[in-house]
Amino acid sequence: MHKHCLLFLVSLSLLLISSYTFAEKYHGEFCWQVFNQSGEPYWKYKFGIYEKEGGHLALFGSIDYGDNGVSASHGNAILAGGNIKLTIVSTDHEEGVEVWAETFAAKLNPSTLSGTWNALTLEKADNENEVFGVHQRGSINFIPCQ
């Protein structure tokens, strides 16, 4: 009987520890409009934001290019030096056109959730061997999700 009781207590402890390890808090959907350096709108991000243990923020969602469609996107955020730093990764293959991958970095003001960004994009057109790199930057504004 003591073995069963001990086994039960060990199993219960492991179960409680594992659920504590995977604990997270959902903060809801957050959206941003991205602008180029001239202030023209580029694309929108829409993310569900989860806070993991230790204060790490995980972003899962999409990037919306308007007429060019929607692609999957994900990233993470940290509070660093009085700012929020975002890193976002997006990629897609537009049939018959190109494949692209982008790493996007933003620095946001914690009170407005708006700020500036820089991105590095790799693009490869279908039926071509060369890969082109593009650097872009501009501003990013927190907006209501639709």
JSON list of C-alpha atoms in Angstrom, two decimals:
[
{"chain": "A", "resi": 1, "resn": "MET", "atom": "CA", "xyz": [0.00, 0.00, 0.00]},
{"chain": "A", "resi": 2, "resn": "HIS", "atom": "CA", "xyz": [2.84, 2.39, 0.82]},
{"chain": "A", "resi": 3, "resn": "LYS", "atom": "CA", "xyz": [4.34, 1.83, -2.64]},
{"chain": "A", "resi": 4, "resn": "HIS", "atom": "CA", "xyz": [1.06, 2.83, -4.31]},
{"chain": "A", "resi": 5, "resn": "CYS", "atom": "CA", "xyz": [0.74, 5.92, -2.14]},
{"chain": "A", "resi": 6, "resn": "LEU", "atom": "CA", "xyz": [4.34, 6.92, -2.88]},
{"chain": "A", "resi": 7, "resn": "LEU", "atom": "CA", "xyz": [3.84, 6.28, -6.61]},
{"chain": "A", "resi": 8, "resn": "PHE", "atom": "CA", "xyz": [0.68, 8.41, -6.57]},
{"chain": "A", "resi": 9, "resn": "LEU", "atom": "CA", "xyz": [2.44, 11.29, -4.78]},
{"chain": "A", "resi": 10, "resn": "VAL", "atom": "CA", "xyz": [5.41, 11.20, -7.19]},
{"chain": "A", "resi": 11, "resn": "SER", "atom": "CA", "xyz": [3.08, 11.08, -10.22]},
{"chain": "A", "resi": 12, "resn": "LEU", "atom": "CA", "xyz": [1.00, 13.97, -8.87]},
{"chain": "A", "resi": 13, "resn": "SER", "atom": "CA", "xyz": [4.15, 16.03, -8.25]},
{"chain": "A", "resi": 14, "resn": "LEU", "atom": "CA", "xyz": [5.41, 15.41, -11.78]},
{"chain": "A", "resi": 15, "resn": "LEU", "atom": "CA", "xyz": [2.02, 16.37, -13.21]},
{"chain": "A", "resi": 16, "resn": "LEU", "atom": "CA", "xyz": [1.94, 19.61, -11.22]},
{"chain": "A", "resi": 17, "resn": "ILE", "atom": "CA", "xyz": [5.53, 20.45, -12.17]},
{"chain": "A", "resi": 18, "resn": "SER", "atom": "CA", "xyz": [4.90, 19.81, -15.88]},
{"chain": "A", "resi": 19, "resn": "SER", "atom": "CA", "xyz": [1.77, 21.98, -15.97]},
{"chain": "A", "resi": 20, "resn": "TYR", "atom": "CA", "xyz": [3.66, 24.75, -14.16]},
{"chain": "A", "resi": 21, "resn": "THR", "atom": "CA", "xyz": [6.45, 24.50, -16.75]},
{"chain": "A", "resi": 22, "resn": "PHE", "atom": "CA", "xyz": [4.04, 25.01, -19.64]},
{"chain": "A", "resi": 23, "resn": "ALA", "atom": "CA", "xyz": [2.07, 27.81, -17.97]},
{"chain": "A", "resi": 24, "resn": "GLU", "atom": "CA", "xyz": [1.19, 30.77, -20.13]},
{"chain": "A", "resi": 25, "resn": "LYS", "atom": "CA", "xyz": [-1.19, 33.69, -20.20]},
{"chain": "A", "resi": 26, "resn": "TYR", "atom": "CA", "xyz": [-3.02, 34.78, -23.35]},
{"chain": "A", "resi": 27, "resn": "HIS", "atom": "CA", "xyz": [-3.09, 38.59, -23.72]},
{"chain": "A", "resi": 28, "resn": "GLY", "atom": "CA", "xyz": [-5.37, 38.70, -26.78]},
{"chain": "A", "resi": 29, "resn": "GLU", "atom": "CA", "xyz": [-4.98, 39.81, -30.39]},
{"chain": "A", "resi": 30, "resn": "PHE", "atom": "CA", "xyz": [-2.71, 42.74, -31.21]},
{"chain": "A", "resi": 31, "resn": "CYS", "atom": "CA", "xyz": [-2.42, 44.45, -34.60]},
{"chain": "A", "resi": 32, "resn": "TRP", "atom": "CA", "xyz": [0.07, 46.83, -36.19]},
{"chain": "A", "resi": 33, "resn": "GLN", "atom": "CA", "xyz": [0.18, 48.85, -39.41]},
{"chain": "A", "resi": 34, "resn": "VAL", "atom": "CA", "xyz": [3.65, 49.05, -40.95]},
{"chain": "A", "resi": 35, "resn": "PHE", "atom": "CA", "xyz": [4.71, 52.16, -42.91]},
{"chain": "A", "resi": 36, "resn": "ASN", "atom": "CA", "xyz": [7.74, 52.75, -45.12]},
{"chain": "A", "resi": 37, "resn": "GLN", "atom": "CA", "xyz": [10.14, 55.69, -44.58]},
{"chain": "A", "resi": 38, "resn": "SER", "atom": "CA", "xyz": [7.88, 57.97, -46.65]},
{"chain": "A", "resi": 39, "resn": "GLY", "atom": "CA", "xyz": [4.88, 57.21, -44.43]},
{"chain": "A", "resi": 40, "resn": "GLU", "atom": "CA", "xyz": [3.07, 55.04, -46.99]},
{"chain": "A", "resi": 41, "resn": "PRO", "atom": "CA", "xyz": [1.28, 51.98, -45.57]},
{"chain": "A", "resi": 42, "resn": "TYR", "atom": "CA", "xyz": [2.97, 48.67, -46.35]},
{"chain": "A", "resi": 43, "resn": "TRP", "atom": "CA", "xyz": [1.41, 45.72, -44.54]},
{"chain": "A", "resi": 44, "resn": "LYS", "atom": "CA", "xyz": [-0.40, 44.75, -41.32]},
{"chain": "A", "resi": 45, "resn": "TYR", "atom": "CA", "xyz": [0.46, 42.26, -38.62]},
{"chain": "A", "resi": 46, "resn": "LYS", "atom": "CA", "xyz": [-2.12, 40.42, -36.51]},
{"chain": "A", "resi": 47, "resn": "PHE", "atom": "CA", "xyz": [-0.87, 38.32, -33.59]},
{"chain": "A", "resi": 48, "resn": "GLY", "atom": "CA", "xyz": [-2.21, 36.37, -30.68]},
{"chain": "A", "resi": 49, "resn": "ILE", "atom": "CA", "xyz": [0.22, 37.17, -27.87]},
{"chain": "A", "resi": 50, "resn": "TYR", "atom": "CA", "xyz": [1.10, 34.66, -25.17]},
{"chain": "A", "resi": 51, "resn": "GLU", "atom": "CA", "xyz": [3.20, 35.41, -22.10]},
{"chain": "A", "resi": 52, "resn": "LYS", "atom": "CA", "xyz": [5.36, 32.45, -21.17]},
{"chain": "A", "resi": 53, "resn": "GLU", "atom": "CA", "xyz": [6.94, 31.82, -17.78]},
{"chain": "A", "resi": 54, "resn": "GLY", "atom": "CA", "xyz": [9.71, 34.30, -17.09]},
{"chain": "A", "resi": 55, "resn": "GLY", "atom": "CA", "xyz": [7.97, 37.13, -18.96]},
{"chain": "A", "resi": 56, "resn": "HIS", "atom": "CA", "xyz": [8.82, 35.98, -22.50]},
{"chain": "A", "resi": 57, "resn": "LEU", "atom": "CA", "xyz": [6.21, 36.95, -25.07]},
{"chain": "A", "resi": 58, "resn": "ALA", "atom": "CA", "xyz": [5.42, 34.68, -28.03]},
{"chain": "A", "resi": 59, "resn": "LEU", "atom": "CA", "xyz": [3.57, 36.03, -31.10]},
{"chain": "A", "resi": 60, "resn": "PHE", "atom": "CA", "xyz": [1.62, 33.74, -33.44]},
{"chain": "A", "resi": 61, "resn": "GLY", "atom": "CA", "xyz": [-0.37, 35.11, -36.35]},
{"chain": "A", "resi": 62, "resn": "SER", "atom": "CA", "xyz": [-0.25, 36.59, -39.82]},
{"chain": "A", "resi": 63, "resn": "ILE", "atom": "CA", "xyz": [1.09, 39.30, -42.08]},
{"chain": "A", "resi": 64, "resn": "ASP", "atom": "CA", "xyz": [-1.48, 40.85, -44.45]},
{"chain": "A", "resi": 65, "resn": "TYR", "atom": "CA", "xyz": [-0.19, 42.34, -47.71]},
{"chain": "A", "resi": 66, "resn": "GLY", "atom": "CA", "xyz": [-3.63, 43.51, -48.87]},
{"chain": "A", "resi": 67, "resn": "ASP", "atom": "CA", "xyz": [-4.09, 42.53, -52.52]},
{"chain": "A", "resi": 68, "resn": "ASN", "atom": "CA", "xyz": [-1.02, 40.26, -52.33]},
{"chain": "A", "resi": 69, "resn": "GLY", "atom": "CA", "xyz": [-2.63, 38.07, -49.65]},
{"chain": "A", "resi": 70, "resn": "VAL", "atom": "CA", "xyz": [-1.98, 36.82, -46.15]},
{"chain": "A", "resi": 71, "resn": "SER", "atom": "CA", "xyz": [0.98, 34.76, -44.94]},
{"chain": "A", "resi": 72, "resn": "ALA", "atom": "CA", "xyz": [1.88, 33.04, -41.68]},
{"chain": "A", "resi": 73, "resn": "SER", "atom": "CA", "xyz": [4.08, 34.95, -39.28]},
{"chain": "A", "resi": 74, "resn": "HIS", "atom": "CA", "xyz": [5.51, 34.45, -35.79]},
{"chain": "A", "resi": 75, "resn": "GLY", "atom": "CA", "xyz": [7.93, 36.08, -33.40]},
{"chain": "A", "resi": 76, "resn": "ASN", "atom": "CA", "xyz": [8.82, 37.07, -29.90]},
{"chain": "A", "resi": 77, "resn": "ALA", "atom": "CA", "xyz": [9.08, 40.21, -27.80]},
{"chain": "A", "resi": 78, "resn": "ILE", "atom": "CA", "xyz": [11.09, 41.33, -24.78]},
{"chain": "A", "resi": 79, "resn": "LEU", "atom": "CA", "xyz": [11.23, 44.39, -22.58]},
{"chain": "A", "resi": 80, "resn": "ALA", "atom": "CA", "xyz": [14.76, 45.81, -22.92]},
{"chain": "A", "resi": 81, "resn": "GLY", "atom": "CA", "xyz": [16.09, 49.17, -21.78]},
{"chain": "A", "resi": 82, "resn": "GLY", "atom": "CA", "xyz": [12.67, 50.79, -21.44]},
{"chain": "A", "resi": 83, "resn": "ASN", "atom": "CA", "xyz": [11.53, 49.62, -24.91]},
{"chain": "A", "resi": 84, "resn": "ILE", "atom": "CA", "xyz": [9.77, 46.59, -26.30]},
{"chain": "A", "resi": 85, "resn": "LYS", "atom": "CA", "xyz": [11.86, 44.80, -28.90]},
{"chain": "A", "resi": 86, "resn": "LEU", "atom": "CA", "xyz": [10.05, 42.61, -31.42]},
{"chain": "A", "resi": 87, "resn": "THR", "atom": "CA", "xyz": [11.54, 40.06, -33.77]},
{"chain": "A", "resi": 88, "resn": "ILE", "atom": "CA", "xyz": [9.12, 38.73, -36.40]},
{"chain": "A", "resi": 89, "resn": "VAL", "atom": "CA", "xyz": [9.73, 36.09, -39.07]},
{"chain": "A", "resi": 90, "resn": "SER", "atom": "CA", "xyz": [7.51, 35.67, -42.13]},
{"chain": "A", "resi": 91, "resn": "THR", "atom": "CA", "xyz": [7.84, 33.58, -45.28]},
{"chain": "A", "resi": 92, "resn": "ASP", "atom": "CA", "xyz": [5.69, 32.46, -48.19]},
{"chain": "A", "resi": 93, "resn": "HIS", "atom": "CA", "xyz": [5.72, 31.03, -51.69]},
{"chain": "A", "resi": 94, "resn": "GLU", "atom": "CA", "xyz": [3.52, 32.88, -54.13]},
{"chain": "A", "resi": 95, "resn": "GLU", "atom": "CA", "xyz": [2.73, 30.30, -56.82]},
{"chain": "A", "resi": 96, "resn": "GLY", "atom": "CA", "xyz": [4.43, 31.11, -60.11]},
{"chain": "A", "resi": 97, "resn": "VAL", "atom": "CA", "xyz": [5.98, 34.30, -58.76]},
{"chain": "A", "resi": 98, "resn": "GLU", "atom": "CA", "xyz": [8.52, 33.97, -55.98]},
{"chain": "A", "resi": 99, "resn": "VAL", "atom": "CA", "xyz": [9.52, 32.66, -52.61]},
{"chain": "A", "resi": 100, "resn": "TRP", "atom": "CA", "xyz": [10.49, 35.14, -49.90]},
{"chain": "A", "resi": 101, "resn": "ALA", "atom": "CA", "xyz": [11.61, 35.15, -46.27]},
{"chain": "A", "resi": 102, "resn": "GLU", "atom": "CA", "xyz": [11.77, 38.17, -44.02]},
{"chain": "A", "resi": 103, "resn": "THR", "atom": "CA", "xyz": [13.21, 38.94, -40.60]},
{"chain": "A", "resi": 104, "resn": "PHE", "atom": "CA", "xyz": [11.64, 42.06, -39.11]},
{"chain": "A", "resi": 105, "resn": "ALA", "atom": "CA", "xyz": [12.92, 43.88, -36.00]},
{"chain": "A", "resi": 106, "resn": "ALA", "atom": "CA", "xyz": [11.00, 46.67, -34.26]},
{"chain": "A", "resi": 107, "resn": "LYS", "atom": "CA", "xyz": [11.57, 48.85, -31.24]},
{"chain": "A", "resi": 108, "resn": "LEU", "atom": "CA", "xyz": [8.29, 49.97, -29.61]},
{"chain": "A", "resi": 109, "resn": "ASN", "atom": "CA", "xyz": [7.42, 52.52, -26.96]},
{"chain": "A", "resi": 110, "resn": "PRO", "atom": "CA", "xyz": [5.71, 50.53, -24.14]},
{"chain": "A", "resi": 111, "resn": "SER", "atom": "CA", "xyz": [3.04, 53.21, -23.60]},
{"chain": "A", "resi": 112, "resn": "THR", "atom": "CA", "xyz": [1.95, 53.50, -27.28]},
{"chain": "A", "resi": 113, "resn": "LEU", "atom": "CA", "xyz": [3.11, 50.11, -28.66]},
{"chain": "A", "resi": 114, "resn": "SER", "atom": "CA", "xyz": [4.29, 52.06, -31.73]},
{"chain": "A", "resi": 115, "resn": "GLY", "atom": "CA", "xyz": [7.83, 52.73, -32.94]},
{"chain": "A", "resi": 116, "resn": "THR", "atom": "CA", "xyz": [10.36, 52.05, -35.68]},
{"chain": "A", "resi": 117, "resn": "TRP", "atom": "CA", "xyz": [11.42, 48.98, -37.64]},
{"chain": "A", "resi": 118, "resn": "ASN", "atom": "CA", "xyz": [14.08, 47.48, -39.91]},
{"chain": "A", "resi": 119, "resn": "ALA", "atom": "CA", "xyz": [13.70, 44.35, -42.04]},
{"chain": "A", "resi": 120, "resn": "LEU", "atom": "CA", "xyz": [15.90, 42.11, -44.13]},
{"chain": "A", "resi": 121, "resn": "THR", "atom": "CA", "xyz": [14.12, 40.23, -46.90]},
{"chain": "A", "resi": 122, "resn": "LEU", "atom": "CA", "xyz": [15.39, 37.50, -49.20]},
{"chain": "A", "resi": 123, "resn": "GLU", "atom": "CA", "xyz": [13.49, 37.00, -52.46]},
{"chain": "A", "resi": 124, "resn": "LYS", "atom": "CA", "xyz": [13.90, 34.41, -55.21]},
{"chain": "A", "resi": 125, "resn": "ALA", "atom": "CA", "xyz": [11.79, 34.60, -58.35]},
{"chain": "A", "resi": 126, "resn": "ASP", "atom": "CA", "xyz": [10.53, 31.31, -59.78]},
{"chain": "A", "resi": 127, "resn": "ASN", "atom": "CA", "xyz": [12.63, 30.03, -62.68]},
{"chain": "A", "resi": 128, "resn": "GLU", "atom": "CA", "xyz": [15.64, 32.11, -61.60]},
{"chain": "A", "resi": 129, "resn": "ASN", "atom": "CA", "xyz": [18.70, 31.03, -59.65]},
{"chain": "A", "resi": 130, "resn": "GLU", "atom": "CA", "xyz": [19.64, 34.31, -57.97]},
{"chain": "A", "resi": 131, "resn": "VAL", "atom": "CA", "xyz": [18.46, 35.34, -54.51]},
{"chain": "A", "resi": 132, "resn": "PHE", "atom": "CA", "xyz": [18.05, 39.06, -53.88]},
{"chain": "A", "resi": 133, "resn": "GLY", "atom": "CA", "xyz": [18.38, 40.75, -50.51]},
{"chain": "A", "resi": 134, "resn": "VAL", "atom": "CA", "xyz": [16.41, 43.86, -49.60]},
{"chain": "A", "resi": 135, "resn": "HIS", "atom": "CA", "xyz": [16.71, 46.14, -46.55]},
{"chain": "A", "resi": 136, "resn": "GLN", "atom": "CA", "xyz": [13.72, 48.27, -45.57]},
{"chain": "A", "resi": 137, "resn": "ARG", "atom": "CA", "xyz": [12.76, 50.45, -42.61]},
{"chain": "A", "resi": 138, "resn": "GLY", "atom": "CA", "xyz": [10.07, 52.79, -41.40]},
{"chain": "A", "resi": 139, "resn": "SER", "atom": "CA", "xyz": [7.52, 53.19, -38.63]},
{"chain": "A", "resi": 140, "resn": "ILE", "atom": "CA", "xyz": [5.02, 50.82, -37.06]},
{"chain": "A", "resi": 141, "resn": "ASN", "atom": "CA", "xyz": [1.76, 51.86, -35.38]},
{"chain": "A", "resi": 142, "resn": "PHE", "atom": "CA", "xyz": [-0.42, 49.89, -33.01]},
{"chain": "A", "resi": 143, "resn": "ILE", "atom": "CA", "xyz": [-3.99, 49.73, -34.43]},
{"chain": "A", "resi": 144, "resn": "PRO", "atom": "CA", "xyz": [-7.29, 48.11, -33.48]},
{"chain": "A", "resi": 145, "resn": "CYS", "atom": "CA", "xyz": [-7.68, 44.60, -34.89]},
{"chain": "A", "resi": 146, "resn": "GLN", "atom": "CA", "xyz": [-10.45, 44.03, -37.42]}
]
